[in-house]
């Protein structure tokens, strides 16, 4: 099958790519944080990560970790682990992902293999430059229960309902934490010294818990 190439800023889309080629590329780039590969039934998106993308990715991930830690919620940060299922002909490398409900079941593992192991409970998606693939469809097929999607302005909390995602008022894994809360903390993290910001997050969690 012929291969076509389309450039979308820092993304390249290839079509007509076999599963074998996708796996070979993953093997050739094992241990590297960039580029990042997303595969969907013959289409392969290759993304070169920018400083802006990675800075925001880490800030949103830090928000999750800080609130979870202050709330006493157990989690495992699986970073940008490659998740793929040949039977679905789909694979992705999230910006960051977490195990929360399934944290205990995967803690200590050296390797994760779907579908024998569960998918991540929560995926962070930094979508400053729109993907050329339907990443939400890939996450849904993999049964990722929650996605935090940041578009450069706000963090949306998306929960899996059937085969698609819809907006949720609060996170299923950080009870009481809303999209507005997450957006506010991401904004503050970009202008506030980390030690001060972490203290603010902890103070906010304590106030929220005292008010319940």
mmCIF file of C-alpha atoms in Angstrom:
data_model
loop_
_atom_site.group_PDB
_atom_site.id
_atom_site.type_symbol
_atom_site.label_atom_id
_atom_site.label_comp_id
_atom_site.label_asym_id
_atom_site.label_seq_id
_atom_site.Cartn_x
_atom_site.Cartn_y
_atom_site.Cartn_z
ATOM 1 C CA UNK A 1 0.000 0.000 0.000
ATOM 2 C CA UNK A 2 1.249 3.477 -0.814
ATOM 3 C CA UNK A 3 2.373 5.684 2.005
ATOM 4 C CA UNK A 4 1.382 9.339 2.183
ATOM 5 C CA UNK A 5 2.837 11.940 4.490
ATOM 6 C CA UNK A 6 1.216 14.987 6.025
ATOM 7 C CA UNK A 7 2.932 17.547 8.264
ATOM 8 C CA UNK A 8 1.004 19.213 11.078
ATOM 9 C CA UNK A 9 3.518 21.479 12.838
ATOM 10 C CA UNK A 10 5.556 19.008 14.937
ATOM 11 C CA UNK A 11 3.572 15.969 13.848
ATOM 12 C CA UNK A 12 3.977 13.646 10.891
ATOM 13 C CA UNK A 13 1.200 11.293 9.758
ATOM 14 C CA UNK A 14 2.017 8.176 7.761
ATOM 15 C CA UNK A 15 -0.647 5.944 6.238
ATOM 16 C CA UNK A 16 -0.446 2.367 5.039
ATOM 17 C CA UNK A 17 1.883 1.355 7.875
ATOM 18 C CA UNK A 18 1.865 -2.292 8.964
ATOM 19 C CA UNK A 19 1.801 -3.450 12.568
ATOM 20 C CA UNK A 20 5.222 -5.014 11.998
ATOM 21 C CA UNK A 21 6.680 -1.651 10.938
ATOM 22 C CA UNK A 22 5.099 0.064 13.948
ATOM 23 C CA UNK A 23 6.636 -2.454 16.345
ATOM 24 C CA UNK A 24 10.009 -2.186 14.614
ATOM 25 C CA UNK A 25 9.988 1.589 15.077
ATOM 26 C CA UNK A 26 9.138 1.167 18.756
ATOM 27 C CA UNK A 27 12.063 -1.232 19.159
ATOM 28 C CA UNK A 28 14.450 1.138 17.387
ATOM 29 C CA UNK A 29 13.436 4.001 19.678
ATOM 30 C CA UNK A 30 13.130 2.132 22.969
ATOM 31 C CA UNK A 31 14.276 4.215 25.921
ATOM 32 C CA UNK A 32 13.881 7.525 24.084
ATOM 33 C CA UNK A 33 11.360 10.140 25.174
ATOM 34 C CA UNK A 34 11.047 11.558 21.652
ATOM 35 C CA UNK A 35 9.661 11.051 19.070
ATOM 36 C CA UNK A 36 6.360 9.666 20.328
ATOM 37 C CA UNK A 37 4.322 7.163 18.308
ATOM 38 C CA UNK A 38 0.553 6.684 18.031
ATOM 39 C CA UNK A 39 -0.859 3.894 15.869
ATOM 40 C CA UNK A 40 -4.433 3.404 14.687
ATOM 41 C CA UNK A 41 -5.192 0.613 12.216
ATOM 42 C CA UNK A 42 -2.581 1.429 9.594
ATOM 43 C CA UNK A 43 -2.067 5.095 10.384
ATOM 44 C CA UNK A 44 1.016 6.152 12.323
ATOM 45 C CA UNK A 45 1.486 9.576 13.872
ATOM 46 C CA UNK A 46 5.022 10.577 14.865
ATOM 47 C CA UNK A 47 5.311 13.548 17.179
ATOM 48 C CA UNK A 48 8.503 15.429 18.035
ATOM 49 C CA UNK A 49 8.094 16.920 21.509
ATOM 50 C CA UNK A 50 8.592 20.643 22.061
ATOM 51 C CA UNK A 51 9.731 22.335 25.264
ATOM 52 C CA UNK A 52 6.282 23.953 25.622
ATOM 53 C CA UNK A 53 4.543 20.599 25.307
ATOM 54 C CA UNK A 54 6.775 18.850 27.844
ATOM 55 C CA UNK A 55 6.695 21.746 30.318
ATOM 56 C CA UNK A 56 2.894 21.780 30.362
ATOM 57 C CA UNK A 57 2.779 17.975 30.475
ATOM 58 C CA UNK A 58 4.900 17.923 33.624
ATOM 59 C CA UNK A 59 2.894 20.715 35.232
ATOM 60 C CA UNK A 60 -0.421 18.898 34.747
ATOM 61 C CA UNK A 61 1.133 15.638 35.979
ATOM 62 C CA UNK A 62 2.526 17.481 39.002
ATOM 63 C CA UNK A 63 -0.954 18.815 39.772
ATOM 64 C CA UNK A 64 -2.329 15.277 39.860
ATOM 65 C CA UNK A 65 0.553 13.943 41.976
ATOM 66 C CA UNK A 66 0.450 16.846 44.431
ATOM 67 C CA UNK A 67 -3.316 16.619 45.033
ATOM 68 C CA UNK A 68 -3.260 12.822 45.264
ATOM 69 C CA UNK A 69 -0.348 12.879 47.689
ATOM 70 C CA UNK A 70 -1.945 15.552 49.876
ATOM 71 C CA UNK A 71 -5.221 13.587 49.828
ATOM 72 C CA UNK A 72 -3.565 10.291 50.760
ATOM 73 C CA UNK A 73 -4.570 8.654 47.457
ATOM 74 C CA UNK A 74 -2.305 5.845 46.279
ATOM 75 C CA UNK A 75 -1.099 5.959 42.665
ATOM 76 C CA UNK A 76 1.602 4.794 40.280
ATOM 77 C CA UNK A 77 2.952 7.214 37.679
ATOM 78 C CA UNK A 78 3.506 5.169 34.505
ATOM 79 C CA UNK A 79 4.791 8.178 32.552
ATOM 80 C CA UNK A 80 4.745 7.753 28.770
ATOM 81 C CA UNK A 81 4.810 3.943 28.802
ATOM 82 C CA UNK A 82 3.967 2.410 25.408
ATOM 83 C CA UNK A 83 0.589 0.647 25.413
ATOM 84 C CA UNK A 84 -0.387 -1.433 22.399
ATOM 85 C CA UNK A 85 -2.794 -4.197 21.473
ATOM 86 C CA UNK A 86 -2.282 -6.082 18.264
ATOM 87 C CA UNK A 87 -5.818 -7.488 18.362
ATOM 88 C CA UNK A 88 -7.158 -3.908 18.219
ATOM 89 C CA UNK A 89 -4.397 -2.650 15.894
ATOM 90 C CA UNK A 90 -3.920 0.348 18.148
ATOM 91 C CA UNK A 91 -1.104 1.687 20.265
ATOM 92 C CA UNK A 92 -0.259 4.912 22.081
ATOM 93 C CA UNK A 93 2.344 6.596 24.251
ATOM 94 C CA UNK A 94 0.550 9.021 26.586
ATOM 95 C CA UNK A 95 1.999 12.321 27.649
ATOM 96 C CA UNK A 96 1.662 10.992 31.202
ATOM 97 C CA UNK A 97 -0.564 8.326 32.707
ATOM 98 C CA UNK A 98 -1.447 7.080 36.177
ATOM 99 C CA UNK A 99 -2.724 3.931 37.787
ATOM 100 C CA UNK A 100 -5.000 4.691 40.722
ATOM 101 C CA UNK A 101 -7.701 2.036 41.135
ATOM 102 C CA UNK A 102 -5.248 -0.499 39.688
ATOM 103 C CA UNK A 103 -2.126 0.870 41.393
ATOM 104 C CA UNK A 104 -1.666 -2.116 43.703
ATOM 105 C CA UNK A 105 -2.030 -4.644 40.879
ATOM 106 C CA UNK A 106 0.800 -3.204 38.762
ATOM 107 C CA UNK A 107 3.154 -1.932 41.457
ATOM 108 C CA UNK A 108 6.583 -3.571 41.174
ATOM 109 C CA UNK A 109 6.060 -4.849 37.625
ATOM 110 C CA UNK A 110 8.963 -4.423 35.205
ATOM 111 C CA UNK A 111 6.817 -4.664 32.082
ATOM 112 C CA UNK A 112 3.164 -4.101 31.216
ATOM 113 C CA UNK A 113 1.390 -6.112 28.530
ATOM 114 C CA UNK A 114 -2.161 -5.429 27.427
ATOM 115 C CA UNK A 115 -4.675 -6.995 27.678
ATOM 116 C CA UNK A 116 -3.187 -9.199 30.434
ATOM 117 C CA UNK A 117 -2.464 -6.081 32.498
ATOM 118 C CA UNK A 118 -5.020 -3.290 32.927
ATOM 119 C CA UNK A 119 -4.724 -0.063 30.949
ATOM 120 C CA UNK A 120 -3.862 3.118 32.854
ATOM 121 C CA UNK A 121 -6.783 4.535 34.829
ATOM 122 C CA UNK A 122 -6.036 8.138 33.854
ATOM 123 C CA UNK A 123 -4.245 9.650 30.865
ATOM 124 C CA UNK A 124 -3.026 13.229 30.514
ATOM 125 C CA UNK A 125 -3.327 14.562 26.972
ATOM 126 C CA UNK A 126 -1.637 17.841 26.055
ATOM 127 C CA UNK A 127 -3.402 18.951 22.889
ATOM 128 C CA UNK A 128 -1.896 22.360 22.133
ATOM 129 C CA UNK A 129 -1.490 21.345 18.474
ATOM 130 C CA UNK A 130 -4.359 19.099 17.427
ATOM 131 C CA UNK A 131 -3.548 15.468 16.699
ATOM 132 C CA UNK A 132 -4.244 14.107 13.243
ATOM 133 C CA UNK A 133 -5.521 10.845 14.759
ATOM 134 C CA UNK A 134 -8.570 10.145 16.901
ATOM 135 C CA UNK A 135 -6.644 9.640 20.128
ATOM 136 C CA UNK A 136 -9.816 9.630 22.207
ATOM 137 C CA UNK A 137 -11.060 6.720 20.113
ATOM 138 C CA UNK A 138 -7.817 4.872 20.814
ATOM 139 C CA UNK A 139 -8.076 5.516 24.555
ATOM 140 C CA UNK A 140 -11.698 4.350 24.519
ATOM 141 C CA UNK A 141 -10.793 1.148 22.674
ATOM 142 C CA UNK A 142 -8.119 0.518 25.313
ATOM 143 C CA UNK A 143 -10.696 1.219 28.078
ATOM 144 C CA UNK A 144 -8.877 4.143 29.711
ATOM 145 C CA UNK A 145 -11.436 5.389 32.213
ATOM 146 C CA UNK A 146 -10.477 9.068 32.463
ATOM 147 C CA UNK A 147 -8.580 11.593 30.339
ATOM 148 C CA UNK A 148 -7.408 15.053 31.387
ATOM 149 C CA UNK A 149 -7.110 17.058 28.181
ATOM 150 C CA UNK A 150 -5.310 20.407 28.210
ATOM 151 C CA UNK A 151 -5.751 22.638 25.152
ATOM 152 C CA UNK A 152 -3.529 25.533 26.208
ATOM 153 C CA UNK A 153 -6.296 27.236 28.169
ATOM 154 C CA UNK A 154 -8.260 24.768 30.259
ATOM 155 C CA UNK A 155 -8.024 21.229 31.593
ATOM 156 C CA UNK A 156 -11.087 19.172 30.686
ATOM 157 C CA UNK A 157 -11.983 16.059 32.663
ATOM 158 C CA UNK A 158 -13.344 13.412 30.304
ATOM 159 C CA UNK A 159 -14.845 10.174 31.561
ATOM 160 C CA UNK A 160 -15.450 7.014 29.535
ATOM 161 C CA UNK A 161 -19.103 6.246 28.908
ATOM 162 C CA UNK A 162 -19.613 3.231 26.690
ATOM 163 C CA UNK A 163 -17.405 3.767 23.650
ATOM 164 C CA UNK A 164 -16.939 7.530 23.959
ATOM 165 C CA UNK A 165 -15.982 10.212 26.475
ATOM 166 C CA UNK A 166 -18.053 12.984 27.952
ATOM 167 C CA UNK A 167 -17.207 15.949 30.156
ATOM 168 C CA UNK A 168 -17.339 15.266 33.869
ATOM 169 C CA UNK A 169 -17.913 17.790 36.633
ATOM 170 C CA UNK A 170 -15.178 16.209 38.758
ATOM 171 C CA UNK A 171 -12.477 13.570 38.582
ATOM 172 C CA UNK A 172 -13.412 9.990 39.459
ATOM 173 C CA UNK A 173 -9.932 9.444 40.888
ATOM 174 C CA UNK A 174 -9.493 12.724 42.799
ATOM 175 C CA UNK A 175 -12.950 13.148 44.357
ATOM 176 C CA UNK A 176 -14.199 16.714 44.388
ATOM 177 C CA UNK A 177 -11.487 18.035 42.050
ATOM 178 C CA UNK A 178 -13.045 19.905 39.126
ATOM 179 C CA UNK A 179 -11.833 21.125 35.749
ATOM 180 C CA UNK A 180 -11.759 24.667 37.132
ATOM 181 C CA UNK A 181 -9.570 23.533 40.043
ATOM 182 C CA UNK A 182 -7.097 21.808 37.732
ATOM 183 C CA UNK A 183 -6.945 24.757 35.341
ATOM 184 C CA UNK A 184 -6.308 27.171 38.195
ATOM 185 C CA UNK A 185 -3.471 25.081 39.621
ATOM 186 C CA UNK A 186 -1.828 24.647 36.205
ATOM 187 C CA UNK A 187 -1.932 28.418 35.695
ATOM 188 C CA UNK A 188 -0.417 29.048 39.140
ATOM 189 C CA UNK A 189 2.292 26.433 38.592
ATOM 190 C CA UNK A 190 3.576 28.377 35.589
ATOM 191 C CA UNK A 191 4.281 31.525 37.630
ATOM 192 C CA UNK A 192 4.826 30.345 41.210
ATOM 193 C CA UNK A 193 7.998 28.863 42.773
ATOM 194 C CA UNK A 194 7.491 25.125 43.166
ATOM 195 C CA UNK A 195 7.855 25.000 46.961
ATOM 196 C CA UNK A 196 5.274 27.771 47.355
ATOM 197 C CA UNK A 197 2.950 26.152 44.840
ATOM 198 C CA UNK A 198 3.113 22.753 46.550
ATOM 199 C CA UNK A 199 2.264 24.380 49.872
ATOM 200 C CA UNK A 200 -0.716 26.110 48.259
ATOM 201 C CA UNK A 201 -1.961 22.793 46.861
ATOM 202 C CA UNK A 202 -1.682 21.103 50.262
ATOM 203 C CA UNK A 203 -3.415 24.012 51.987
ATOM 204 C CA UNK A 204 -6.238 23.841 49.430
ATOM 205 C CA UNK A 205 -6.671 20.083 49.940
ATOM 206 C CA UNK A 206 -6.791 20.534 53.719
ATOM 207 C CA UNK A 207 -9.425 23.271 53.426
ATOM 208 C CA UNK A 208 -11.519 21.140 51.084
ATOM 209 C CA UNK A 209 -11.338 18.148 53.434
ATOM 210 C CA UNK A 210 -12.211 20.268 56.465
ATOM 211 C CA UNK A 211 -15.242 21.642 54.624
ATOM 212 C CA UNK A 212 -16.732 18.230 53.848
#
